[in-house]
JSON list of C-alpha atoms in Angstrom, two decimals:
[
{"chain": "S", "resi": 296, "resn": "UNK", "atom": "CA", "xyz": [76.09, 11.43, 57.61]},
{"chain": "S", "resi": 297, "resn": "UNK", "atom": "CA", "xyz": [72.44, 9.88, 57.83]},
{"chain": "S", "resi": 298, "resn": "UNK", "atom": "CA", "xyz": [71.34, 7.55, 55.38]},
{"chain": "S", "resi": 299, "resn": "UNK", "atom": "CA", "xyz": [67.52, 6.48, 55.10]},
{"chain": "S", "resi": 300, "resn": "UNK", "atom": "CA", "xyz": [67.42, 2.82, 53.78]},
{"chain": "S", "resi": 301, "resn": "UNK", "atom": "CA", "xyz": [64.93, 0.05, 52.71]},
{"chain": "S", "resi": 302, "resn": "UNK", "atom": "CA", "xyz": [65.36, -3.45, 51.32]},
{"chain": "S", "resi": 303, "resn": "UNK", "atom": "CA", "xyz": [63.18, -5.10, 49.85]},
{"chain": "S", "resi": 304, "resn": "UNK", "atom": "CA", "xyz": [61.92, -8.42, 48.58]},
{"chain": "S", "resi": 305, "resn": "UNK", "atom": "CA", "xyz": [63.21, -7.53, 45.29]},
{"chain": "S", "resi": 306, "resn": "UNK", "atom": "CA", "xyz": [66.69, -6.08, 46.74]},
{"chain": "S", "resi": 307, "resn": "UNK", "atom": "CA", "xyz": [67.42, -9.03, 48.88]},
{"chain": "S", "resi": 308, "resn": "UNK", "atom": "CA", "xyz": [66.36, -11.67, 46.34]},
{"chain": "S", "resi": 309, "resn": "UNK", "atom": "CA", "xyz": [68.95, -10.16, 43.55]},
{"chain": "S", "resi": 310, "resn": "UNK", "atom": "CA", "xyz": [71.88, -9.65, 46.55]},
{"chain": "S", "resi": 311, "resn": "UNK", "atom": "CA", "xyz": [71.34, -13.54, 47.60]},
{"chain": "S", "resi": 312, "resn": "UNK", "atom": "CA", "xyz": [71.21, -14.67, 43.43]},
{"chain": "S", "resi": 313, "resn": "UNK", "atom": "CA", "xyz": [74.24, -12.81, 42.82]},
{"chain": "S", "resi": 314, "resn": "UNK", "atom": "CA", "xyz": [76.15, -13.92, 45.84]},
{"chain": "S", "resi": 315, "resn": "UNK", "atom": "CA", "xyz": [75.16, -17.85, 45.34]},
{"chain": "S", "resi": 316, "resn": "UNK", "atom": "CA", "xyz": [75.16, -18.27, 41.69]},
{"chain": "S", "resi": 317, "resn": "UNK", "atom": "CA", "xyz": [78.40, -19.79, 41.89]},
{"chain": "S", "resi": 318, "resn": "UNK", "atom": "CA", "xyz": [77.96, -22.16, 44.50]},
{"chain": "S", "resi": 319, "resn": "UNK", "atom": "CA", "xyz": [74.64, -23.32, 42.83]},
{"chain": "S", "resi": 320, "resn": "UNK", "atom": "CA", "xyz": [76.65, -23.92, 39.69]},
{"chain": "S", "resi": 321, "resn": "UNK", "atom": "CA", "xyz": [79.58, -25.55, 40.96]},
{"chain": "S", "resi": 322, "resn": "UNK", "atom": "CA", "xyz": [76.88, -28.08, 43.38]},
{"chain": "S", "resi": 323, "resn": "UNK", "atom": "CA", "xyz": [74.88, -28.26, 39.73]},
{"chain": "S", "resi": 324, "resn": "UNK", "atom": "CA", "xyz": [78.63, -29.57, 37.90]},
{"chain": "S", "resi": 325, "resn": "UNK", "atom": "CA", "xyz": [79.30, -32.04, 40.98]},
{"chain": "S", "resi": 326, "resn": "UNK", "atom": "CA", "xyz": [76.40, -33.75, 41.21]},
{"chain": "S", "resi": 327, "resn": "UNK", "atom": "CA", "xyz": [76.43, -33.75, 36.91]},
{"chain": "S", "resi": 328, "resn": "UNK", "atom": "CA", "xyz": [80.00, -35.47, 37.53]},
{"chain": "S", "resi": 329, "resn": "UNK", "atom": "CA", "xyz": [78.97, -37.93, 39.97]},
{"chain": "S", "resi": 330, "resn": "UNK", "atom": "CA", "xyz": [76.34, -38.97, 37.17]},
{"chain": "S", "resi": 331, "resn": "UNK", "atom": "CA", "xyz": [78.38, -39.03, 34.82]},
{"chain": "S", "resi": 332, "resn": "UNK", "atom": "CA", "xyz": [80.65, -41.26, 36.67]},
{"chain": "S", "resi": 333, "resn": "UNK", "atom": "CA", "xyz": [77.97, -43.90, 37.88]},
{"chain": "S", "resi": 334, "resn": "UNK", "atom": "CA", "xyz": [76.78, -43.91, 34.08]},
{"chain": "S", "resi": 335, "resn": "UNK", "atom": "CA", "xyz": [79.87, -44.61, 32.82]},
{"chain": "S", "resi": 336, "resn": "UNK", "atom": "CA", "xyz": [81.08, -47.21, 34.60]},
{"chain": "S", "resi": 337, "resn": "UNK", "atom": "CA", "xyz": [77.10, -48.86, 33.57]},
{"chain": "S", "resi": 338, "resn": "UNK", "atom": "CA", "xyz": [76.88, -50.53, 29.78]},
{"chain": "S", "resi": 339, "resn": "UNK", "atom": "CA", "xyz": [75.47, -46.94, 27.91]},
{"chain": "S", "resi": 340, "resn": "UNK", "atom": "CA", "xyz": [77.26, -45.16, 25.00]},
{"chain": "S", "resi": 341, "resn": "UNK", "atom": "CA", "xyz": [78.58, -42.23, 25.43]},
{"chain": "S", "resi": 342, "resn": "UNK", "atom": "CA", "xyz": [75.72, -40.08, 23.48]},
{"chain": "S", "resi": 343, "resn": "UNK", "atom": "CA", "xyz": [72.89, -41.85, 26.57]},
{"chain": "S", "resi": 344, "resn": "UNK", "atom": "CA", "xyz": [75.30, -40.86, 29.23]},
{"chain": "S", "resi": 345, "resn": "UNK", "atom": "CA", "xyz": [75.54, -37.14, 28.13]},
{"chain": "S", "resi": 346, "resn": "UNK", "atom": "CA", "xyz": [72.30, -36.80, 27.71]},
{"chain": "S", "resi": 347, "resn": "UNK", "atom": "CA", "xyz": [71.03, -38.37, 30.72]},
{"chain": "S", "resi": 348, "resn": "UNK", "atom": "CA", "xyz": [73.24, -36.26, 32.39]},
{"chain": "S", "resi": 349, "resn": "UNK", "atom": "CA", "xyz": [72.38, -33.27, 30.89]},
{"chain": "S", "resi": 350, "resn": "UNK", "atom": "CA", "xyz": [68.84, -33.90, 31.92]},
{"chain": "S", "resi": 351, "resn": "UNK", "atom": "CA", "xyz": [70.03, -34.65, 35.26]},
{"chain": "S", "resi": 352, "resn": "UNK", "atom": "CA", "xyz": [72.14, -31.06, 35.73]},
{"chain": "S", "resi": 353, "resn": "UNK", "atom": "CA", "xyz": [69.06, -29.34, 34.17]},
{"chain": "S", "resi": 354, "resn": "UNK", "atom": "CA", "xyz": [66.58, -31.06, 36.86]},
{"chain": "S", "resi": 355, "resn": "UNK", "atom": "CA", "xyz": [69.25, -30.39, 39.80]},
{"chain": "S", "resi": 356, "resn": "UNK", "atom": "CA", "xyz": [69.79, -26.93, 38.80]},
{"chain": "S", "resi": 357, "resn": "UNK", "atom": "CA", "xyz": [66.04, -25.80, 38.87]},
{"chain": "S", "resi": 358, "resn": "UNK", "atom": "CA", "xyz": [65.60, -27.91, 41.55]},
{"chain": "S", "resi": 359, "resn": "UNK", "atom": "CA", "xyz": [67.82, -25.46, 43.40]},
{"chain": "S", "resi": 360, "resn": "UNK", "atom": "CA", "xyz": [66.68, -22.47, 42.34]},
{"chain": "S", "resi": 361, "resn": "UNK", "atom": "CA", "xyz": [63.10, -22.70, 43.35]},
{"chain": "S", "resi": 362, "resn": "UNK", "atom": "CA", "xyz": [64.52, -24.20, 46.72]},
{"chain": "S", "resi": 363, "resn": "UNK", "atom": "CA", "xyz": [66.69, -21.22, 47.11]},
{"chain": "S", "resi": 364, "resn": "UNK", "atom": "CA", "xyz": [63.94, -18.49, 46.27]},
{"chain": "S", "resi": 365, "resn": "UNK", "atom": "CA", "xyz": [61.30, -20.19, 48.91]},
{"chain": "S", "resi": 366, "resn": "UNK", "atom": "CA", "xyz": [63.99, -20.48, 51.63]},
{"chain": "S", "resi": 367, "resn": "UNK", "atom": "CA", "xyz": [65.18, -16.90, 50.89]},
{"chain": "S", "resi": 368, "resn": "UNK", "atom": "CA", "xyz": [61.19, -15.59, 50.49]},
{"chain": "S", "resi": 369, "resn": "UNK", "atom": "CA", "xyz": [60.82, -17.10, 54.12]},
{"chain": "S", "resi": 370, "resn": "UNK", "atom": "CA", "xyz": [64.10, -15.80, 55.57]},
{"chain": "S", "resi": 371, "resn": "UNK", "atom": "CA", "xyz": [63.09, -12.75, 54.53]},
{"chain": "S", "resi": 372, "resn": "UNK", "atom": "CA", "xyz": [59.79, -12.50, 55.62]},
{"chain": "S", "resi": 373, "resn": "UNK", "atom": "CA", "xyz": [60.54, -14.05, 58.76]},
{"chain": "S", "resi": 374, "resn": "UNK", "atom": "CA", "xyz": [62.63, -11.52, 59.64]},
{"chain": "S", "resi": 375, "resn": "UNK", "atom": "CA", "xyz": [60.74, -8.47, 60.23]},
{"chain": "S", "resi": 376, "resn": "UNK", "atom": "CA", "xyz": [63.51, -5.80, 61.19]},
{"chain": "S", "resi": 377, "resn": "UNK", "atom": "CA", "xyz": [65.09, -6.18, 57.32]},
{"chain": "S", "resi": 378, "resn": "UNK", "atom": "CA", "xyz": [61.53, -5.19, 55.66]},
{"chain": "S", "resi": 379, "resn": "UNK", "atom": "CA", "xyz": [61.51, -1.92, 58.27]},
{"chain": "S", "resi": 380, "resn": "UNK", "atom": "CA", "xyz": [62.88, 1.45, 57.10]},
{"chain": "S", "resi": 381, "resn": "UNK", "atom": "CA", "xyz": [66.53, 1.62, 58.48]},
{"chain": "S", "resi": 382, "resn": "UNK", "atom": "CA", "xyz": [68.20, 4.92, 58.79]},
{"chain": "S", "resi": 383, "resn": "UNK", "atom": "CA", "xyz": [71.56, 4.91, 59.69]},
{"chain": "S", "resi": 384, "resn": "UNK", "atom": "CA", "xyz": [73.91, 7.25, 60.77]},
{"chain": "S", "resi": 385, "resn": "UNK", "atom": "CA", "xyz": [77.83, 6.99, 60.27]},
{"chain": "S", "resi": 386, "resn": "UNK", "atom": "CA", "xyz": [80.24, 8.91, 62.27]},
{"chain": "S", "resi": 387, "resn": "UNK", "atom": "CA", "xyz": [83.76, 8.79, 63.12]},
{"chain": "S", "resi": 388, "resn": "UNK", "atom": "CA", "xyz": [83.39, 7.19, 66.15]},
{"chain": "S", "resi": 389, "resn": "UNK", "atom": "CA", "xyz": [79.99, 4.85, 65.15]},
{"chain": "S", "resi": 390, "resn": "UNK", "atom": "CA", "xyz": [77.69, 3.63, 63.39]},
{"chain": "S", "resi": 391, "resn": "UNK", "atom": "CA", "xyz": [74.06, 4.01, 64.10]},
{"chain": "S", "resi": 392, "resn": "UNK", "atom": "CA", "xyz": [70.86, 2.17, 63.27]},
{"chain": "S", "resi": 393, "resn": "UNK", "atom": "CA", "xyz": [66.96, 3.05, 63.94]},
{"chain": "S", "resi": 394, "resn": "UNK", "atom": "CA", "xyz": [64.39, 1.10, 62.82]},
{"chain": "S", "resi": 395, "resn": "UNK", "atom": "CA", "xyz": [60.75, 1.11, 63.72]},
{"chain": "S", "resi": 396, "resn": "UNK", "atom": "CA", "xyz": [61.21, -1.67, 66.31]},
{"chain": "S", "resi": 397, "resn": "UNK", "atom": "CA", "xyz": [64.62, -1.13, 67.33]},
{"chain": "S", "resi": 398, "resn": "UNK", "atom": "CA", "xyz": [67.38, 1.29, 68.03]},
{"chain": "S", "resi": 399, "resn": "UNK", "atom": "CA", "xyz": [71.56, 0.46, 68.64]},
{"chain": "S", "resi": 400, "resn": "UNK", "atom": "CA", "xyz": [74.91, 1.86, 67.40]},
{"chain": "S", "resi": 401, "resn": "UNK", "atom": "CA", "xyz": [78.46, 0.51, 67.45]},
{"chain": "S", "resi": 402, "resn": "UNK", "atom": "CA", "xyz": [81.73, 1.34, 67.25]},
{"chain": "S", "resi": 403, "resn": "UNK", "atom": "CA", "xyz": [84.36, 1.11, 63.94]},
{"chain": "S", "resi": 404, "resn": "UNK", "atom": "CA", "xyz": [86.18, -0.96, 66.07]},
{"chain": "S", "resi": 405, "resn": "UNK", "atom": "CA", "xyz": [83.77, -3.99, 67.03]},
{"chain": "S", "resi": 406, "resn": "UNK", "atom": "CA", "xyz": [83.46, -3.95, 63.14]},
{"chain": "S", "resi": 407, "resn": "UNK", "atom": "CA", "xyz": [85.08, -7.39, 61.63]},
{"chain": "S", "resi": 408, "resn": "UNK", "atom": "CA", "xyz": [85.14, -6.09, 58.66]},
{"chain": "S", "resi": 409, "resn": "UNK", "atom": "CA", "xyz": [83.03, -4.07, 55.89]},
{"chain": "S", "resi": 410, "resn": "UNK", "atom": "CA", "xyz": [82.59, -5.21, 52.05]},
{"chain": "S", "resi": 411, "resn": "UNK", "atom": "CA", "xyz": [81.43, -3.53, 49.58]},
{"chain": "S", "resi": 412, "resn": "UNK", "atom": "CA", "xyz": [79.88, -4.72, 46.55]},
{"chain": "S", "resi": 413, "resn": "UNK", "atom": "CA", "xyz": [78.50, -2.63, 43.16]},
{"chain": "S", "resi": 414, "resn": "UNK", "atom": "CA", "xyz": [75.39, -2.44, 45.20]},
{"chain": "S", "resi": 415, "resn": "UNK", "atom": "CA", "xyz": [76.19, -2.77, 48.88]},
{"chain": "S", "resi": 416, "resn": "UNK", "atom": "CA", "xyz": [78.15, -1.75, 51.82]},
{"chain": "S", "resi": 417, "resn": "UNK", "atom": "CA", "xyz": [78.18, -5.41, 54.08]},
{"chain": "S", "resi": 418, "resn": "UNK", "atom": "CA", "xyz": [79.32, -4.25, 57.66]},
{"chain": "S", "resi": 419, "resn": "UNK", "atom": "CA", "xyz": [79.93, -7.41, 59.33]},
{"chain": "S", "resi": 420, "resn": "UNK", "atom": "CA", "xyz": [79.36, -7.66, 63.16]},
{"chain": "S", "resi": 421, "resn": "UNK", "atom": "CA", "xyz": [81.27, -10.89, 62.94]},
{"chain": "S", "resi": 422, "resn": "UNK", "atom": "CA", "xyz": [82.49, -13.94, 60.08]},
{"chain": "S", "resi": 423, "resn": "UNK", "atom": "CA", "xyz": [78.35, -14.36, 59.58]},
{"chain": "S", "resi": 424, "resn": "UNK", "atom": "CA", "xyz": [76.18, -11.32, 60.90]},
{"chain": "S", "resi": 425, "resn": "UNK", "atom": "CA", "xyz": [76.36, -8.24, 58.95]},
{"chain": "S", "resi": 426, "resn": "UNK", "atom": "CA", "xyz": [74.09, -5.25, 58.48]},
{"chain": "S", "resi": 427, "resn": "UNK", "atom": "CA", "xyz": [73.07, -4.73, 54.64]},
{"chain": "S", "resi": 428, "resn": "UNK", "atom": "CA", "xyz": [73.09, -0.99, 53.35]},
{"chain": "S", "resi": 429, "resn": "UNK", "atom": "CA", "xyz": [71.75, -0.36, 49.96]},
{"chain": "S", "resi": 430, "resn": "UNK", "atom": "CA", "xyz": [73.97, 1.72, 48.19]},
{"chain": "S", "resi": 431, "resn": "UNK", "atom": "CA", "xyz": [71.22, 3.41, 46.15]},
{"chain": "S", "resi": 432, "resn": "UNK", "atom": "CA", "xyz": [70.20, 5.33, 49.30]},
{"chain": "S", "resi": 433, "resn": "UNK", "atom": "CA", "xyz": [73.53, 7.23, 49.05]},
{"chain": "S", "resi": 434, "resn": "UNK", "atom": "CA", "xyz": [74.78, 10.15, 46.90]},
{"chain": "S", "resi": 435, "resn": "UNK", "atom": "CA", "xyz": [78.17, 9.37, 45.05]},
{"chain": "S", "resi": 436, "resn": "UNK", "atom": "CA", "xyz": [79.93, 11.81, 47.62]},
{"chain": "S", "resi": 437, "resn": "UNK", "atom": "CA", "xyz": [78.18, 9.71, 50.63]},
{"chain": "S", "resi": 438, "resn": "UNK", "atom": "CA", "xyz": [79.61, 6.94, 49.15]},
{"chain": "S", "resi": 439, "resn": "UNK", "atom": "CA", "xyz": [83.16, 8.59, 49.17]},
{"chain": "S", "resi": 440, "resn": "UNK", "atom": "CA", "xyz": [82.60, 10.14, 52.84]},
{"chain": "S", "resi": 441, "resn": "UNK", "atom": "CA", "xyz": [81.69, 6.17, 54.22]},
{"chain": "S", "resi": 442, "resn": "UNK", "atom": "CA", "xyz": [84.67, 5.08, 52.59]},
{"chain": "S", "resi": 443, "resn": "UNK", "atom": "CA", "xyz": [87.00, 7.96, 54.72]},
{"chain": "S", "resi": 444, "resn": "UNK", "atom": "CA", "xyz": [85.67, 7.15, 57.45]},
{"chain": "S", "resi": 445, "resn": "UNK", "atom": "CA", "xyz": [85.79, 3.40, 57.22]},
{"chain": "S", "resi": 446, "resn": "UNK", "atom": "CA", "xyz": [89.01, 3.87, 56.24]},
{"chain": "S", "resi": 447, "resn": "UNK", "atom": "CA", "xyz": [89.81, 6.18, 58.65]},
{"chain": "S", "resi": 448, "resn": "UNK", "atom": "CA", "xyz": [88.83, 3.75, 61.48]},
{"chain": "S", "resi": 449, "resn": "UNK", "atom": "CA", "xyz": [91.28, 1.19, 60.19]},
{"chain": "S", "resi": 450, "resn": "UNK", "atom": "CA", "xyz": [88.49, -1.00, 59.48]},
{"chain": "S", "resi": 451, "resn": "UNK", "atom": "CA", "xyz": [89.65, -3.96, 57.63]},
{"chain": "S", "resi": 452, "resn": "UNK", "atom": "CA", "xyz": [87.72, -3.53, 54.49]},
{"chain": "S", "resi": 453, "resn": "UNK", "atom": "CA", "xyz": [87.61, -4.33, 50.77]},
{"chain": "S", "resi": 454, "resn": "UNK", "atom": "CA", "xyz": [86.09, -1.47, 49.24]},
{"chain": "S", "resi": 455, "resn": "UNK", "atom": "CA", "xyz": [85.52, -0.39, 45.63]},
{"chain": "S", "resi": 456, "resn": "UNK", "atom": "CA", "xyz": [87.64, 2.73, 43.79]},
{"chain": "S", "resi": 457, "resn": "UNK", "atom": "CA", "xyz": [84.56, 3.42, 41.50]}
]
């Protein structure tokens, strides 16, 4: 089965949101607590502290936002071989990528493991390098046919039933 892929700003901006949202809101509560606390044990009342610390998780939370979206617009754009057209093709035996620059395959078992998300199948070379396949390149039965063979391959994988 071939696939022809291509992420985009766009794609890659929504797959980092949705995969950091909570850590940005459970850093956005902690440093909210550690306001809190340093207010509280100063002489305010209790409607100066929440609202100073409301202001506070507001200011931290955008804060961290626009951080995130410049460090993920330069990530992305300073990696050139995610903004080429990838096609791969999945086998039994491998998987194969070609981009416009590059060219290499694998086996299913050098895989660590695959994820896949509403949007995305994650094949992970290792715990933090992973190749990112759109999903909306594929047909539904492609999607069914990459899930036999994954879990064919004994790949250890966490894979939808949609």
């Amino acid at each position: 089965m071939t696939v022809k892929t291509h992420i985009t700003f766009k794609d890659f901006l929504n797959f980092n949101i949705k995969n950091s949202f909570p850590r940005i809101i459970i850093f956005s509560l902690i440093i909210l607590a550690i306001f809190g606390l340093n207010f509280s044990n100063a002489e305010y009342n209790t409607k100066e502290i929440f609202k100073s610390a409301s202001v506070w998780f507001v200011a931290v939370f955008v804060f961290i936002i626009i951080r995130s979206y410049f460090r993920l617009k330069n990530a992305f754009h300073s990696n050139k071989k995610i903004q080429e057209e990838i096609i791969y093709t999945f086998t039994d035996e491998k998987v194969q990528t070609k981009g416009e620059t590059f060219d290499s395959d694998f086996t299913w078992n050098t895989v660590h493991r695959v994820k896949e998300t509403k949007d995305w199948f994650l094949i992970y070379q290792s715990k933090t390098t992973m190749n990112m396949v759109p999903k909306k390149y594929f047909s539904p039965s492609e999607i069914i046919e990459l899930r036999n063979i994954i879990e064919k391959n004994n790949v250890k994988a966490k894979l939808r039933n949609d």
